[in-house]
PDB file of C-alpha atoms in Angstrom:
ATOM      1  CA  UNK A   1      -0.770  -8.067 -28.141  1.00  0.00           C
ATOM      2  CA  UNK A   2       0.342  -7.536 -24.201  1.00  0.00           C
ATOM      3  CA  UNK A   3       3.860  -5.917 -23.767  1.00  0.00           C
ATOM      4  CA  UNK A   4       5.684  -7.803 -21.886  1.00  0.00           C
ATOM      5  CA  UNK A   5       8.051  -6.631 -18.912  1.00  0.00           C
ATOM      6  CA  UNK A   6      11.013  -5.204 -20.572  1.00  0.00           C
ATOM      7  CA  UNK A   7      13.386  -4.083 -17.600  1.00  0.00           C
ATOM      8  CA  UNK A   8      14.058  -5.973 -14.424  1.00  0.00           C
ATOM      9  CA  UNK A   9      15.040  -2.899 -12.425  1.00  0.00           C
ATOM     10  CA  UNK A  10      11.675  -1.505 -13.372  1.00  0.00           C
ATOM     11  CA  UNK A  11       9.914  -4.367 -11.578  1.00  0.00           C
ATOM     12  CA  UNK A  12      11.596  -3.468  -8.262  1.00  0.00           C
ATOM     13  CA  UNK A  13      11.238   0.426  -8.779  1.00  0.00           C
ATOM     14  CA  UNK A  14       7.332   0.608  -9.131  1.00  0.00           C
ATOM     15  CA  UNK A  15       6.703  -2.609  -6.375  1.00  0.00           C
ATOM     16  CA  UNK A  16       2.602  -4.041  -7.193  1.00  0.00           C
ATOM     17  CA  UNK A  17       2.331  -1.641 -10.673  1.00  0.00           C
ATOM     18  CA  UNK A  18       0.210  -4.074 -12.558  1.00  0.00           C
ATOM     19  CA  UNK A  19       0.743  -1.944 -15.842  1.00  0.00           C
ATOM     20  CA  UNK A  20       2.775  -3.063 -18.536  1.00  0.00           C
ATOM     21  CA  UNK A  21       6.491  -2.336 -18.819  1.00  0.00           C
ATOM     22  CA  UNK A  22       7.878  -0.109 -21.487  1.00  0.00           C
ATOM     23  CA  UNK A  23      11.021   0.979 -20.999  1.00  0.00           C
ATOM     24  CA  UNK A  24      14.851   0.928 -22.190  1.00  0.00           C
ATOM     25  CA  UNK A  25      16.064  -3.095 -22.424  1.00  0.00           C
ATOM     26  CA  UNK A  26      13.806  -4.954 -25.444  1.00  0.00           C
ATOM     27  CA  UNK A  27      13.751  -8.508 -24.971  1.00  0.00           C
ATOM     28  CA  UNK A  28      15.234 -10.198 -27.977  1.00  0.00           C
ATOM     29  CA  UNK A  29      15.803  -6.172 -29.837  1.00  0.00           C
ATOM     30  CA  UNK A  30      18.350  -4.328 -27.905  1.00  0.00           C
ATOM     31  CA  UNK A  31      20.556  -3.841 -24.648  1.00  0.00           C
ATOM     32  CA  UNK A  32      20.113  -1.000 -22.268  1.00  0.00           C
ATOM     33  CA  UNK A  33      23.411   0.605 -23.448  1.00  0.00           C
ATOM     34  CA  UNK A  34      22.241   0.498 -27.122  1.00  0.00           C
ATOM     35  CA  UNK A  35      19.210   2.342 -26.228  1.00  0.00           C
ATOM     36  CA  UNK A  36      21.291   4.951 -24.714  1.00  0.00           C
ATOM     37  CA  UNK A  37      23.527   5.030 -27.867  1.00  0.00           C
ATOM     38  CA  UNK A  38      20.555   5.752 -29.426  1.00  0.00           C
ATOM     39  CA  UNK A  39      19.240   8.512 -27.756  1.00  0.00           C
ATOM     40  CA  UNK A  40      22.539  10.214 -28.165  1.00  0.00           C
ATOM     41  CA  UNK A  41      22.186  10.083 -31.850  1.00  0.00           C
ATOM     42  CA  UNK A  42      18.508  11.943 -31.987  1.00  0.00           C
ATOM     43  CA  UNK A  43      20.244  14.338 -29.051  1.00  0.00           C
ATOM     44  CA  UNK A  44      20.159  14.666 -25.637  1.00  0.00           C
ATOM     45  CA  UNK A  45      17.448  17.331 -25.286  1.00  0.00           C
ATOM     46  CA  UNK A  46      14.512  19.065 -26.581  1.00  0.00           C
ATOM     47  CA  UNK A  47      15.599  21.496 -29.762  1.00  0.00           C
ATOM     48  CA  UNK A  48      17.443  24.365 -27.694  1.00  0.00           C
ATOM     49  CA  UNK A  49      15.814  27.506 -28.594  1.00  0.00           C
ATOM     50  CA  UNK A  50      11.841  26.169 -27.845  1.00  0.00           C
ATOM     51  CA  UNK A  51      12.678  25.037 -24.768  1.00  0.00           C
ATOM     52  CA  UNK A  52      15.118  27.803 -23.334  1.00  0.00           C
ATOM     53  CA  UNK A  53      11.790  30.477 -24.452  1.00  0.00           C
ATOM     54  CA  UNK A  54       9.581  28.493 -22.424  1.00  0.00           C
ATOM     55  CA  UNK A  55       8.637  29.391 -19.032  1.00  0.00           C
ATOM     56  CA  UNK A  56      10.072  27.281 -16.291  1.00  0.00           C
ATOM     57  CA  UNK A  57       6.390  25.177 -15.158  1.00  0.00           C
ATOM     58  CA  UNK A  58       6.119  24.480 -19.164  1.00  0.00           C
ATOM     59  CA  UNK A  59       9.448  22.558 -19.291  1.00  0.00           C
ATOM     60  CA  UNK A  60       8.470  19.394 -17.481  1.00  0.00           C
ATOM     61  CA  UNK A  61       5.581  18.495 -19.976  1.00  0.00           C
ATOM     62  CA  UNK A  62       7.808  19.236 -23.006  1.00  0.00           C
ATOM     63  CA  UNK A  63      10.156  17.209 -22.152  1.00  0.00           C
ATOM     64  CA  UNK A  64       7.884  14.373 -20.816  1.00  0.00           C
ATOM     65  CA  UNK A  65       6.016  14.912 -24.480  1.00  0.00           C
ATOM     66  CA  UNK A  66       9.393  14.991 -26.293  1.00  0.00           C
ATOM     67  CA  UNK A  67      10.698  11.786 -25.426  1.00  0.00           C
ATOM     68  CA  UNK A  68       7.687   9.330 -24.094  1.00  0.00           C
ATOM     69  CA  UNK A  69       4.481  10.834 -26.540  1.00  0.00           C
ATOM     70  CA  UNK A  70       2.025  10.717 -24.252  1.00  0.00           C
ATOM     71  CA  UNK A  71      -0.823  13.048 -24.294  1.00  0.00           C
ATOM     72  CA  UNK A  72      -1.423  15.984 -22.572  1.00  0.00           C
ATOM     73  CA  UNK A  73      -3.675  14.831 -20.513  1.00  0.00           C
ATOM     74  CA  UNK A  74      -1.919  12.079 -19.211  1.00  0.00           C
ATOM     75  CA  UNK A  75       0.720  13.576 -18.191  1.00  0.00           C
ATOM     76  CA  UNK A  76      -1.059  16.432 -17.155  1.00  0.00           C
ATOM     77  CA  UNK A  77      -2.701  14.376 -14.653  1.00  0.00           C
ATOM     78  CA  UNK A  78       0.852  12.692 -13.651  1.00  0.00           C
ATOM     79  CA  UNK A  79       1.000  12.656  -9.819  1.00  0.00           C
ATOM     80  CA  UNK A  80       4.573  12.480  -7.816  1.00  0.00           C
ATOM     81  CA  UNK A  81       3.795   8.959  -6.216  1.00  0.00           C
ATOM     82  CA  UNK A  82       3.714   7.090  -9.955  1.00  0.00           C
ATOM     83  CA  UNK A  83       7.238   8.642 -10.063  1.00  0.00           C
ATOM     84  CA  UNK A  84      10.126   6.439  -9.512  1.00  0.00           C
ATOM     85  CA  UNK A  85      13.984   7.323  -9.925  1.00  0.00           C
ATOM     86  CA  UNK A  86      16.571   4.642  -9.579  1.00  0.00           C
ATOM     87  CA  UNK A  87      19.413   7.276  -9.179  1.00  0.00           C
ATOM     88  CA  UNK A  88      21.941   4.368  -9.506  1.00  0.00           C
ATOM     89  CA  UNK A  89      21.173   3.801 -13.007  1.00  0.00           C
ATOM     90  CA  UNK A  90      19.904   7.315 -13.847  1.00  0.00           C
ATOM     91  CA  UNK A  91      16.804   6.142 -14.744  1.00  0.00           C
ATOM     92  CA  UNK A  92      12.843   7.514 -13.956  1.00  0.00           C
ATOM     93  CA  UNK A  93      10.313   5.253 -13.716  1.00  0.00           C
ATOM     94  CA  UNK A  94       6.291   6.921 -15.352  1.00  0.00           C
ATOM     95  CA  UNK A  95       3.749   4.514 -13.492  1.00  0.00           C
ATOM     96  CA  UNK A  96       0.386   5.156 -15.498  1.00  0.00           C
ATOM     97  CA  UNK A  97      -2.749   4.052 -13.913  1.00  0.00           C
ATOM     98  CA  UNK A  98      -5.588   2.474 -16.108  1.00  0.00           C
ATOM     99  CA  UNK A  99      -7.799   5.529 -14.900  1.00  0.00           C
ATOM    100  CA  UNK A 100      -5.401   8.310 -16.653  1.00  0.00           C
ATOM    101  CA  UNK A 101      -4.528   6.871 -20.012  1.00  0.00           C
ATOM    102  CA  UNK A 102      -6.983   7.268 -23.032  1.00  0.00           C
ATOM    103  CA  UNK A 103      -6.948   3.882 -23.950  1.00  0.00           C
ATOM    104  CA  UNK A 104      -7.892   2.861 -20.141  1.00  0.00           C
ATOM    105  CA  UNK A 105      -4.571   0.553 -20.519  1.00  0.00           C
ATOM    106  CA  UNK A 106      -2.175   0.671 -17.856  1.00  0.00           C
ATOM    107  CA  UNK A 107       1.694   1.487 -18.436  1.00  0.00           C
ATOM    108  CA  UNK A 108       4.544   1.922 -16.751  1.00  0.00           C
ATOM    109  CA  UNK A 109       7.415   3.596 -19.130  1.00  0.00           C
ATOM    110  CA  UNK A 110      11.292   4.085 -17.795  1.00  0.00           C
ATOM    111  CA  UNK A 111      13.389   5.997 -19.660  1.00  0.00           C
ATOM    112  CA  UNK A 112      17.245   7.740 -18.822  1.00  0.00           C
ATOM    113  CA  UNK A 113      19.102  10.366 -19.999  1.00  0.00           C
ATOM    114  CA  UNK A 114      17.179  13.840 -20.538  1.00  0.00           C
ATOM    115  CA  UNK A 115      13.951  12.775 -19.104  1.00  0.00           C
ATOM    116  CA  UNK A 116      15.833  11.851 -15.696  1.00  0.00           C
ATOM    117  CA  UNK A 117      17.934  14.644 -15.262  1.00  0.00           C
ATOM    118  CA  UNK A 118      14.528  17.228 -15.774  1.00  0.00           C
ATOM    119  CA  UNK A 119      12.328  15.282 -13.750  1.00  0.00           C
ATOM    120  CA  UNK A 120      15.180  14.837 -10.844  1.00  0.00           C
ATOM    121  CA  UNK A 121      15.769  18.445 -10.682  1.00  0.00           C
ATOM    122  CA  UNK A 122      11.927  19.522 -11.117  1.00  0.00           C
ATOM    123  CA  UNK A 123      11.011  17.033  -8.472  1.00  0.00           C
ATOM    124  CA  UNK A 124      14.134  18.587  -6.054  1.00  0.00           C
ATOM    125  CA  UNK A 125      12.262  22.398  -6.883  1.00  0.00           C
ATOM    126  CA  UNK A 126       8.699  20.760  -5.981  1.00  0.00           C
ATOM    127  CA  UNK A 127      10.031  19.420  -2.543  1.00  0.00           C
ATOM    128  CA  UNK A 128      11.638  22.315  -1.374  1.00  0.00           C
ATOM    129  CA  UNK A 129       9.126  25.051  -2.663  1.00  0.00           C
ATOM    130  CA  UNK A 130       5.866  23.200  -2.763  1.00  0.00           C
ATOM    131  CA  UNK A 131       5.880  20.076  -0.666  1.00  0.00           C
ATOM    132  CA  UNK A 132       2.186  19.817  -0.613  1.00  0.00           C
ATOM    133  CA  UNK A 133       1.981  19.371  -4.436  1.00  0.00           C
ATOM    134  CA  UNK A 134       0.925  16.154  -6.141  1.00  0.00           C
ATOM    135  CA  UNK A 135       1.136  17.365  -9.611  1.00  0.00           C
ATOM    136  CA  UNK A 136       4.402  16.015 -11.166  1.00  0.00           C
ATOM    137  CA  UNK A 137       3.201  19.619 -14.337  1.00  0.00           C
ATOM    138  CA  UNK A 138       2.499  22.068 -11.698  1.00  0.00           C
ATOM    139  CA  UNK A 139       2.705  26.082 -11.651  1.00  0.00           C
ATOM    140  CA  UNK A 140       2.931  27.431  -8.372  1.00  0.00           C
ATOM    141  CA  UNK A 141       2.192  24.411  -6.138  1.00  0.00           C
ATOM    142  CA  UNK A 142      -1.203  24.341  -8.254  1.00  0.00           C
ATOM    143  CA  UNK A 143      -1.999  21.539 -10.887  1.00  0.00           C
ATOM    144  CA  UNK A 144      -1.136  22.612 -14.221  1.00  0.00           C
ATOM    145  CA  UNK A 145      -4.669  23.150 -16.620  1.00  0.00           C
ATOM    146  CA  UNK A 146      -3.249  23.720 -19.231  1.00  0.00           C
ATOM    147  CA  UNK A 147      -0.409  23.573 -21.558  1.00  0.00           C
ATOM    148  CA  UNK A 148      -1.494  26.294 -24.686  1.00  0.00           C
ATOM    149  CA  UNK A 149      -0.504  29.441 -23.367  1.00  0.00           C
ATOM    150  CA  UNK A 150       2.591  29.119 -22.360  1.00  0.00           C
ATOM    151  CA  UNK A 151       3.558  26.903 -25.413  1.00  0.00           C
ATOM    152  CA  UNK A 152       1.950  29.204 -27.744  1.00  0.00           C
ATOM    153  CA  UNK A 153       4.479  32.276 -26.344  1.00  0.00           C
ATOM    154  CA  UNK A 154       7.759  29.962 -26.620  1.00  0.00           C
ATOM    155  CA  UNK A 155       6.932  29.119 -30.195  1.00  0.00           C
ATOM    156  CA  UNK A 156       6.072  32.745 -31.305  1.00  0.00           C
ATOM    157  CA  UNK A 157       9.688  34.061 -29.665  1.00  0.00           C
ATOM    158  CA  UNK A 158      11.267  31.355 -30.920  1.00  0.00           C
ATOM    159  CA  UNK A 159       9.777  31.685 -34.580  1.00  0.00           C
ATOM    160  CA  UNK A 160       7.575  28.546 -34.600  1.00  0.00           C
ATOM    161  CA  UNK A 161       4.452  30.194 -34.765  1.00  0.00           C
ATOM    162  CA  UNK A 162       2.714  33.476 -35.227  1.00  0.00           C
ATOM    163  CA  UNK A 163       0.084  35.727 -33.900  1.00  0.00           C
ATOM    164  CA  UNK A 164      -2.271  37.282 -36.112  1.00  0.00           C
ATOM    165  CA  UNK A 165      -3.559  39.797 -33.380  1.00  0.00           C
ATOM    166  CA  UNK A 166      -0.220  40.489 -31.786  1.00  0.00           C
ATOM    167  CA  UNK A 167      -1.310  43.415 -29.755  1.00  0.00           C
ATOM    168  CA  UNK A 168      -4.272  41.511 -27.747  1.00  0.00           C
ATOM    169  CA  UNK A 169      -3.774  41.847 -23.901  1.00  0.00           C
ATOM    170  CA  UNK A 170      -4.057  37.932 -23.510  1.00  0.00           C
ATOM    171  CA  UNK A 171      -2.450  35.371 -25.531  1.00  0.00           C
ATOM    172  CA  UNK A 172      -5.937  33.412 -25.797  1.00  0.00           C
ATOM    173  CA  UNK A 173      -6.733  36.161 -27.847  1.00  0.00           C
ATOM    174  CA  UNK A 174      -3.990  36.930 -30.048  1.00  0.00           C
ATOM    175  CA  UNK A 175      -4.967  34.456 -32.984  1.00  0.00           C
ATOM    176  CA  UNK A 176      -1.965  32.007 -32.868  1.00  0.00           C
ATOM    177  CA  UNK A 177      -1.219  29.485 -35.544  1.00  0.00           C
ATOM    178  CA  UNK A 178       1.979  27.398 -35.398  1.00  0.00           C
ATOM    179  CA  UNK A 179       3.255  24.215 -33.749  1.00  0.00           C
ATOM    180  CA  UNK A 180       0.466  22.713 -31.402  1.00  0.00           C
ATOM    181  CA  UNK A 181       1.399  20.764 -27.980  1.00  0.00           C
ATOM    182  CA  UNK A 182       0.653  17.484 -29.938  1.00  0.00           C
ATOM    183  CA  UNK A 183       3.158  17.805 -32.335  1.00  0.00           C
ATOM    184  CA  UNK A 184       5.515  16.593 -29.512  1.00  0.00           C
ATOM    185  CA  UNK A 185       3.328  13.284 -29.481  1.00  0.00           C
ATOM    186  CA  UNK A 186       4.510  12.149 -33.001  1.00  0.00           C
ATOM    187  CA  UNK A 187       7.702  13.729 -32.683  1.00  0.00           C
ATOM    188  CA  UNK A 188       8.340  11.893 -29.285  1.00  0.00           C
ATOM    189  CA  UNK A 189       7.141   8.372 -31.372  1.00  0.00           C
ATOM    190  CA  UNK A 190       9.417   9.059 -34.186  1.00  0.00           C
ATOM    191  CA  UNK A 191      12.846   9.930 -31.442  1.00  0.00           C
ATOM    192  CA  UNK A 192      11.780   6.656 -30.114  1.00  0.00           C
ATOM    193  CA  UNK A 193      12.026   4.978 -33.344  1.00  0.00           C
ATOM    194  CA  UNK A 194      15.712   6.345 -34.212  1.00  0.00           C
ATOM    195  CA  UNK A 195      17.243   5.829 -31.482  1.00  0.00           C
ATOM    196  CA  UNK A 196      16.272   1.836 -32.207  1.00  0.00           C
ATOM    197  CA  UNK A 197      13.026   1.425 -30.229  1.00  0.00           C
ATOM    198  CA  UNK A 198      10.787  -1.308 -32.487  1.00  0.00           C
ATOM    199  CA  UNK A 199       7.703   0.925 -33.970  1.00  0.00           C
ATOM    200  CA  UNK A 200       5.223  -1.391 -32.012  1.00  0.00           C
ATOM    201  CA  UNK A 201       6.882  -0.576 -28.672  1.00  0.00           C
ATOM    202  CA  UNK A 202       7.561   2.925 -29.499  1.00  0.00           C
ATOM    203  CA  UNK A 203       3.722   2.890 -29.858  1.00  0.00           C
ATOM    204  CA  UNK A 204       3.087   1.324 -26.810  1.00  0.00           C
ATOM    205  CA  UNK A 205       5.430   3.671 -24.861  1.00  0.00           C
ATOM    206  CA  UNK A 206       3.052   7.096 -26.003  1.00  0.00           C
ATOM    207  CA  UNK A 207       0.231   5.164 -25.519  1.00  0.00           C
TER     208      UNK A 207
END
């Protein structure tokens, strides 16, 4: 079954995006102010102490995997110009091509609260410091290839995970076993879900 649009403001935000939109007003489920209700309820931001350990280039896909799902690679491949804010309404606008999603089904997903206030201020840091980068996950001005490493450190300091080898000069080879990156993939889903979001959107929103 096709989505169907889901917030007006989301139509004007992203112009021609011909993907469908998944976002915070449900036709016929809930109002925009009930979804933010919502979101209050499952909290405001990632679990503290993960995302305070993790390097500052790590925190934008965290958070993007927290509350929308999607996979790494998606939003790995996230560029600035499918990025839309509406700073009226505090909301950001994720404008997924056909090309970049698994399923080769475009999306366009517009969420508030955290999300928006992360992305604004990682998108002020990418202007000033590295105009020249597309990336929306970046480290340095340089697309980010990967999220392990630095995921695999925050979870260790923060008692998520372990290294066998602790004493290996590189974390690829200090044996880690823990949380994984996807974990935020069913964990995003499942904040979607409490905070009111039908299953079947909630679904369509990680893709």
């Amino acid at each position: 079954d096709v989505v169907q649009p889901v917030l007006r403001d989301a139509d004007a935000a992203v112009g021609d995006a011909d993907g469908h939109h998944v976002g915070a007003r449900f036709r016929g489920d809930m109002n925009r102010s009930a979804f933010e209700r919502g979101l209050e309820r499952v909290g405001n931001q990632v679990p503290h102490r993960l995302r305070e350990a993790i390097e500052p280039h790590g925190k934008v896909p965290v958070t993007i995997g927290f509350w929308c799902g999607m996979r790494e690679g998606e939003l790995l491949s996230l560029e600035w110009e499918r990025v839309k804010f509406n700073h009226a309404r505090r909301r950001v606008i994720l404008d997924l091509r056909a090309d970049l999603t698994k399923t080769s089904d475009p999306r366009v997903v517009v969420m508030t609260g955290d999300l928006y206030d992360v992305l604004v201020d990682w998108h002020k840091f990418t202007v000033e410091h590295f105009p020249d980068c597309a990336y929306v996950c970046h480290q340095g001005g340089r697309r980010l290839a990967d999220t392990r490493y630095f995921w695999w450190r925050a979870c260790v300091a923060t008692g998520f995970g372990t290294w066998s080898n602790p004493e290996a000069s590189h974390s690829s080879q200090r044996g880690y076993t823990g949380l994984i990156f996807h974990d935020l993939r069913r964990t995003g889903v499942r904040n979607l879900i409490r905070a009111g979001v039908p299953e079947k959107t909630a679904m369509a929103i990680s893709g």
